[in-house]
């Protein structure tokens, strides 16, 4: 929730937040008179702030496919990309002088376990988004899925791998989601 520089409007994300099955949040503005406007829709949002002129709202959000990036939307609803990165960007604030406070966050989902007879956990993931799908009956082999993109609802960028608990390299078996 952010108040415009002149105090006449409030901007906020309206709708479900991040990590929903599909982006459905809107950047919404409510004027002091009570008039409500949706400036842009179909985002999963993380942070927003007014630019010093009050003519745009900048926000960090994802469209469900790309990592969250910095977007700008005018009060008329024109959207443009301000900045993007391979990792997640989160907008925290914009100063009256126009300085932007951003963080870049790396998200990694991994597989860690402590094999029998060992004293420490080991990381068995491979890329950035590993999910265990099966363990062999003897407990010596993992079957897992890796997701290279942020679209967790599709097979885009997903592949199946096998990895021995002895620590040897993962072996890519194919694309898509494995059946357990």
PDB file of C-alpha atoms in Angstrom:
ATOM      1  CA  UNK A   1       0.000   0.000   0.000  1.00  0.00           C
ATOM      2  CA  UNK A   2       1.611   3.288  -1.112  1.00  0.00           C
ATOM      3  CA  UNK A   3       0.372   6.880  -0.959  1.00  0.00           C
ATOM      4  CA  UNK A   4       1.105   9.089  -3.980  1.00  0.00           C
ATOM      5  CA  UNK A   5       3.595  11.973  -3.518  1.00  0.00           C
ATOM      6  CA  UNK A   6       0.773  14.550  -3.489  1.00  0.00           C
ATOM      7  CA  UNK A   7      -1.340  12.472  -1.072  1.00  0.00           C
ATOM      8  CA  UNK A   8      -4.320  12.222  -3.431  1.00  0.00           C
ATOM      9  CA  UNK A   9      -4.110   8.504  -4.325  1.00  0.00           C
ATOM     10  CA  UNK A  10      -3.225   5.124  -2.889  1.00  0.00           C
ATOM     11  CA  UNK A  11      -1.693   2.333  -5.023  1.00  0.00           C
ATOM     12  CA  UNK A  12      -1.677  -1.353  -4.089  1.00  0.00           C
ATOM     13  CA  UNK A  13      -1.763  -4.893  -5.439  1.00  0.00           C
ATOM     14  CA  UNK A  14      -5.273  -6.308  -5.440  1.00  0.00           C
ATOM     15  CA  UNK A  15      -5.853 -10.043  -5.724  1.00  0.00           C
ATOM     16  CA  UNK A  16      -3.932 -13.210  -4.933  1.00  0.00           C
ATOM     17  CA  UNK A  17      -0.246 -12.790  -4.173  1.00  0.00           C
ATOM     18  CA  UNK A  18       2.892 -14.490  -5.325  1.00  0.00           C
ATOM     19  CA  UNK A  19       3.049 -18.276  -5.823  1.00  0.00           C
ATOM     20  CA  UNK A  20      -0.505 -18.719  -7.024  1.00  0.00           C
ATOM     21  CA  UNK A  21      -1.152 -21.111  -9.916  1.00  0.00           C
ATOM     22  CA  UNK A  22      -1.567 -18.175 -12.270  1.00  0.00           C
ATOM     23  CA  UNK A  23      -0.913 -14.458 -11.899  1.00  0.00           C
ATOM     24  CA  UNK A  24      -4.178 -12.648 -11.170  1.00  0.00           C
ATOM     25  CA  UNK A  25      -3.225  -9.600  -9.124  1.00  0.00           C
ATOM     26  CA  UNK A  26      -3.841  -6.058 -10.368  1.00  0.00           C
ATOM     27  CA  UNK A  27      -2.107  -2.771  -9.680  1.00  0.00           C
ATOM     28  CA  UNK A  28      -5.005  -0.706  -8.380  1.00  0.00           C
ATOM     29  CA  UNK A  29      -5.262   2.976  -7.513  1.00  0.00           C
ATOM     30  CA  UNK A  30      -7.924   4.560  -5.314  1.00  0.00           C
ATOM     31  CA  UNK A  31      -8.339   8.321  -5.361  1.00  0.00           C
ATOM     32  CA  UNK A  32      -9.240  10.343  -2.282  1.00  0.00           C
ATOM     33  CA  UNK A  33     -12.783  10.719  -3.727  1.00  0.00           C
ATOM     34  CA  UNK A  34     -13.148   6.909  -3.641  1.00  0.00           C
ATOM     35  CA  UNK A  35     -12.809   6.374  -7.414  1.00  0.00           C
ATOM     36  CA  UNK A  36     -11.012   3.087  -8.036  1.00  0.00           C
ATOM     37  CA  UNK A  37      -8.953   2.268 -11.172  1.00  0.00           C
ATOM     38  CA  UNK A  38      -7.205  -0.911 -12.242  1.00  0.00           C
ATOM     39  CA  UNK A  39      -4.028   0.197 -14.020  1.00  0.00           C
ATOM     40  CA  UNK A  40      -2.784  -3.245 -15.091  1.00  0.00           C
ATOM     41  CA  UNK A  41      -3.732  -6.852 -14.348  1.00  0.00           C
ATOM     42  CA  UNK A  42      -2.475 -10.445 -14.414  1.00  0.00           C
ATOM     43  CA  UNK A  43       0.587 -10.128 -12.222  1.00  0.00           C
ATOM     44  CA  UNK A  44       2.002 -11.808  -9.141  1.00  0.00           C
ATOM     45  CA  UNK A  45       3.372  -8.825  -7.292  1.00  0.00           C
ATOM     46  CA  UNK A  46       6.149  -8.224  -4.791  1.00  0.00           C
ATOM     47  CA  UNK A  47       6.528  -4.506  -4.254  1.00  0.00           C
ATOM     48  CA  UNK A  48       5.401  -1.133  -5.580  1.00  0.00           C
ATOM     49  CA  UNK A  49       6.171   2.564  -5.193  1.00  0.00           C
ATOM     50  CA  UNK A  50       5.238   5.885  -6.769  1.00  0.00           C
ATOM     51  CA  UNK A  51       7.798   7.802  -8.820  1.00  0.00           C
ATOM     52  CA  UNK A  52       8.431  11.313  -7.414  1.00  0.00           C
ATOM     53  CA  UNK A  53       6.315  12.984 -10.127  1.00  0.00           C
ATOM     54  CA  UNK A  54       3.287  10.828  -9.225  1.00  0.00           C
ATOM     55  CA  UNK A  55       2.742  10.057 -12.931  1.00  0.00           C
ATOM     56  CA  UNK A  56       3.725   6.375 -12.692  1.00  0.00           C
ATOM     57  CA  UNK A  57       3.641   3.500 -10.252  1.00  0.00           C
ATOM     58  CA  UNK A  58       6.654   1.220 -10.443  1.00  0.00           C
ATOM     59  CA  UNK A  59       6.247  -2.343  -9.282  1.00  0.00           C
ATOM     60  CA  UNK A  60       8.076  -5.648  -9.232  1.00  0.00           C
ATOM     61  CA  UNK A  61       6.045  -8.586 -10.379  1.00  0.00           C
ATOM     62  CA  UNK A  62       6.047 -11.689 -12.525  1.00  0.00           C
ATOM     63  CA  UNK A  63       3.716 -12.660 -15.318  1.00  0.00           C
ATOM     64  CA  UNK A  64       4.117 -16.309 -14.262  1.00  0.00           C
ATOM     65  CA  UNK A  65       6.831 -17.101 -16.806  1.00  0.00           C
ATOM     66  CA  UNK A  66       9.674 -14.632 -16.292  1.00  0.00           C
ATOM     67  CA  UNK A  67      11.380 -13.775 -12.983  1.00  0.00           C
ATOM     68  CA  UNK A  68       9.931 -10.703 -11.242  1.00  0.00           C
ATOM     69  CA  UNK A  69      11.175  -7.527 -12.914  1.00  0.00           C
ATOM     70  CA  UNK A  70      10.624  -3.809 -12.413  1.00  0.00           C
ATOM     71  CA  UNK A  71       7.632  -2.558 -14.393  1.00  0.00           C
ATOM     72  CA  UNK A  72       6.150   0.923 -14.664  1.00  0.00           C
ATOM     73  CA  UNK A  73       2.507   1.750 -15.279  1.00  0.00           C
ATOM     74  CA  UNK A  74       1.077   5.199 -15.985  1.00  0.00           C
ATOM     75  CA  UNK A  75      -2.223   6.363 -14.537  1.00  0.00           C
ATOM     76  CA  UNK A  76      -3.662   5.701 -18.023  1.00  0.00           C
ATOM     77  CA  UNK A  77      -2.520   2.055 -17.853  1.00  0.00           C
ATOM     78  CA  UNK A  78       0.499   2.082 -20.206  1.00  0.00           C
ATOM     79  CA  UNK A  79       3.000  -0.536 -18.986  1.00  0.00           C
ATOM     80  CA  UNK A  80       6.730  -0.660 -19.721  1.00  0.00           C
ATOM     81  CA  UNK A  81       9.638  -2.689 -18.378  1.00  0.00           C
ATOM     82  CA  UNK A  82      12.106  -0.602 -16.375  1.00  0.00           C
ATOM     83  CA  UNK A  83      14.633  -3.316 -15.424  1.00  0.00           C
ATOM     84  CA  UNK A  84      14.988  -7.076 -15.486  1.00  0.00           C
ATOM     85  CA  UNK A  85      17.600  -9.569 -14.310  1.00  0.00           C
ATOM     86  CA  UNK A  86      18.120 -13.326 -14.392  1.00  0.00           C
ATOM     87  CA  UNK A  87      17.151 -13.446 -10.707  1.00  0.00           C
ATOM     88  CA  UNK A  88      14.183 -11.961  -8.882  1.00  0.00           C
ATOM     89  CA  UNK A  89      14.101  -8.214  -8.420  1.00  0.00           C
ATOM     90  CA  UNK A  90      12.110  -6.697  -5.552  1.00  0.00           C
ATOM     91  CA  UNK A  91      11.292  -2.984  -5.463  1.00  0.00           C
ATOM     92  CA  UNK A  92      11.321  -1.621  -1.919  1.00  0.00           C
ATOM     93  CA  UNK A  93      11.012   2.130  -2.417  1.00  0.00           C
ATOM     94  CA  UNK A  94      11.777   5.202  -4.536  1.00  0.00           C
ATOM     95  CA  UNK A  95      13.115   8.329  -2.800  1.00  0.00           C
ATOM     96  CA  UNK A  96      11.895  11.870  -3.462  1.00  0.00           C
ATOM     97  CA  UNK A  97      15.121  12.374  -5.444  1.00  0.00           C
ATOM     98  CA  UNK A  98      14.354   9.327  -7.628  1.00  0.00           C
ATOM     99  CA  UNK A  99      16.846   6.870  -6.126  1.00  0.00           C
ATOM    100  CA  UNK A 100      15.500   3.329  -6.270  1.00  0.00           C
ATOM    101  CA  UNK A 101      15.927   0.758  -3.506  1.00  0.00           C
ATOM    102  CA  UNK A 102      15.925  -2.729  -5.060  1.00  0.00           C
ATOM    103  CA  UNK A 103      17.050  -6.140  -3.962  1.00  0.00           C
ATOM    104  CA  UNK A 104      18.016  -8.991  -6.227  1.00  0.00           C
ATOM    105  CA  UNK A 105      17.000 -12.328  -4.774  1.00  0.00           C
ATOM    106  CA  UNK A 106      18.184 -15.719  -5.920  1.00  0.00           C
ATOM    107  CA  UNK A 107      15.692 -18.510  -5.427  1.00  0.00           C
ATOM    108  CA  UNK A 108      16.931 -22.080  -5.381  1.00  0.00           C
ATOM    109  CA  UNK A 109      14.929 -25.141  -4.424  1.00  0.00           C
ATOM    110  CA  UNK A 110      17.208 -28.077  -3.804  1.00  0.00           C
ATOM    111  CA  UNK A 111      17.291 -31.640  -2.549  1.00  0.00           C
ATOM    112  CA  UNK A 112      19.364 -32.325   0.554  1.00  0.00           C
ATOM    113  CA  UNK A 113      19.659 -35.508   2.538  1.00  0.00           C
ATOM    114  CA  UNK A 114      22.070 -37.367   4.760  1.00  0.00           C
ATOM    115  CA  UNK A 115      22.890 -40.723   3.184  1.00  0.00           C
ATOM    116  CA  UNK A 116      23.187 -43.759   5.468  1.00  0.00           C
ATOM    117  CA  UNK A 117      26.580 -43.977   7.138  1.00  0.00           C
ATOM    118  CA  UNK A 118      27.454 -40.314   6.547  1.00  0.00           C
ATOM    119  CA  UNK A 119      27.650 -37.580   9.165  1.00  0.00           C
ATOM    120  CA  UNK A 120      26.599 -34.585   7.043  1.00  0.00           C
ATOM    121  CA  UNK A 121      23.800 -33.645   4.683  1.00  0.00           C
ATOM    122  CA  UNK A 122      24.639 -33.353   0.991  1.00  0.00           C
ATOM    123  CA  UNK A 123      22.990 -31.315  -1.742  1.00  0.00           C
ATOM    124  CA  UNK A 124      21.645 -33.633  -4.441  1.00  0.00           C
ATOM    125  CA  UNK A 125      20.005 -30.970  -6.610  1.00  0.00           C
ATOM    126  CA  UNK A 126      21.430 -29.998  -9.946  1.00  0.00           C
ATOM    127  CA  UNK A 127      20.120 -26.701 -11.282  1.00  0.00           C
ATOM    128  CA  UNK A 128      17.842 -24.286  -9.388  1.00  0.00           C
ATOM    129  CA  UNK A 129      14.484 -26.016  -8.929  1.00  0.00           C
ATOM    130  CA  UNK A 130      14.794 -29.663  -7.862  1.00  0.00           C
ATOM    131  CA  UNK A 131      11.857 -31.741  -6.637  1.00  0.00           C
ATOM    132  CA  UNK A 132      12.192 -35.389  -5.570  1.00  0.00           C
ATOM    133  CA  UNK A 133       9.809 -37.640  -7.502  1.00  0.00           C
ATOM    134  CA  UNK A 134      10.951 -41.136  -6.399  1.00  0.00           C
ATOM    135  CA  UNK A 135      13.550 -43.025  -4.408  1.00  0.00           C
ATOM    136  CA  UNK A 136      14.653 -46.511  -5.469  1.00  0.00           C
ATOM    137  CA  UNK A 137      13.579 -49.388  -3.166  1.00  0.00           C
ATOM    138  CA  UNK A 138      17.180 -49.811  -1.979  1.00  0.00           C
ATOM    139  CA  UNK A 139      17.429 -46.072  -1.217  1.00  0.00           C
ATOM    140  CA  UNK A 140      20.466 -45.609  -3.463  1.00  0.00           C
ATOM    141  CA  UNK A 141      18.996 -43.699  -6.433  1.00  0.00           C
ATOM    142  CA  UNK A 142      16.900 -40.528  -6.644  1.00  0.00           C
ATOM    143  CA  UNK A 143      14.619 -39.636  -9.517  1.00  0.00           C
ATOM    144  CA  UNK A 144      13.953 -35.909  -9.532  1.00  0.00           C
ATOM    145  CA  UNK A 145      12.570 -33.111 -11.630  1.00  0.00           C
ATOM    146  CA  UNK A 146      14.403 -29.877 -12.356  1.00  0.00           C
ATOM    147  CA  UNK A 147      12.570 -26.743 -13.434  1.00  0.00           C
ATOM    148  CA  UNK A 148      14.659 -24.143 -15.264  1.00  0.00           C
ATOM    149  CA  UNK A 149      11.956 -21.466 -15.679  1.00  0.00           C
ATOM    150  CA  UNK A 150       9.446 -19.945 -13.295  1.00  0.00           C
ATOM    151  CA  UNK A 151       6.384 -21.442 -14.994  1.00  0.00           C
ATOM    152  CA  UNK A 152       5.830 -24.371 -12.639  1.00  0.00           C
ATOM    153  CA  UNK A 153       2.475 -25.215 -14.232  1.00  0.00           C
ATOM    154  CA  UNK A 154       3.878 -26.364 -17.586  1.00  0.00           C
ATOM    155  CA  UNK A 155       6.528 -28.701 -18.944  1.00  0.00           C
ATOM    156  CA  UNK A 156       8.480 -25.742 -20.343  1.00  0.00           C
ATOM    157  CA  UNK A 157      12.014 -26.026 -19.006  1.00  0.00           C
ATOM    158  CA  UNK A 158      11.294 -29.146 -16.925  1.00  0.00           C
ATOM    159  CA  UNK A 159      13.392 -32.280 -17.157  1.00  0.00           C
ATOM    160  CA  UNK A 160      13.812 -35.566 -15.313  1.00  0.00           C
ATOM    161  CA  UNK A 161      17.120 -36.756 -13.871  1.00  0.00           C
ATOM    162  CA  UNK A 162      18.558 -39.696 -11.955  1.00  0.00           C
ATOM    163  CA  UNK A 163      21.243 -39.369  -9.309  1.00  0.00           C
ATOM    164  CA  UNK A 164      23.006 -41.996  -7.269  1.00  0.00           C
ATOM    165  CA  UNK A 165      23.327 -41.424  -3.535  1.00  0.00           C
ATOM    166  CA  UNK A 166      27.073 -42.060  -3.887  1.00  0.00           C
ATOM    167  CA  UNK A 167      27.446 -38.429  -4.986  1.00  0.00           C
ATOM    168  CA  UNK A 168      28.157 -39.076  -8.655  1.00  0.00           C
ATOM    169  CA  UNK A 169      26.868 -36.594 -11.236  1.00  0.00           C
ATOM    170  CA  UNK A 170      23.181 -36.422 -12.144  1.00  0.00           C
ATOM    171  CA  UNK A 171      22.116 -38.050 -15.399  1.00  0.00           C
ATOM    172  CA  UNK A 172      19.442 -36.296 -17.445  1.00  0.00           C
ATOM    173  CA  UNK A 173      16.768 -38.783 -18.562  1.00  0.00           C
ATOM    174  CA  UNK A 174      14.374 -36.601 -20.544  1.00  0.00           C
ATOM    175  CA  UNK A 175      12.048 -33.604 -20.605  1.00  0.00           C
ATOM    176  CA  UNK A 176       8.760 -33.079 -18.780  1.00  0.00           C
ATOM    177  CA  UNK A 177       7.473 -34.284 -15.438  1.00  0.00           C
ATOM    178  CA  UNK A 178       8.219 -37.809 -14.164  1.00  0.00           C
ATOM    179  CA  UNK A 179       5.391 -40.067 -13.069  1.00  0.00           C
ATOM    180  CA  UNK A 180       5.881 -41.573  -9.631  1.00  0.00           C
TER     181      UNK A 180
END
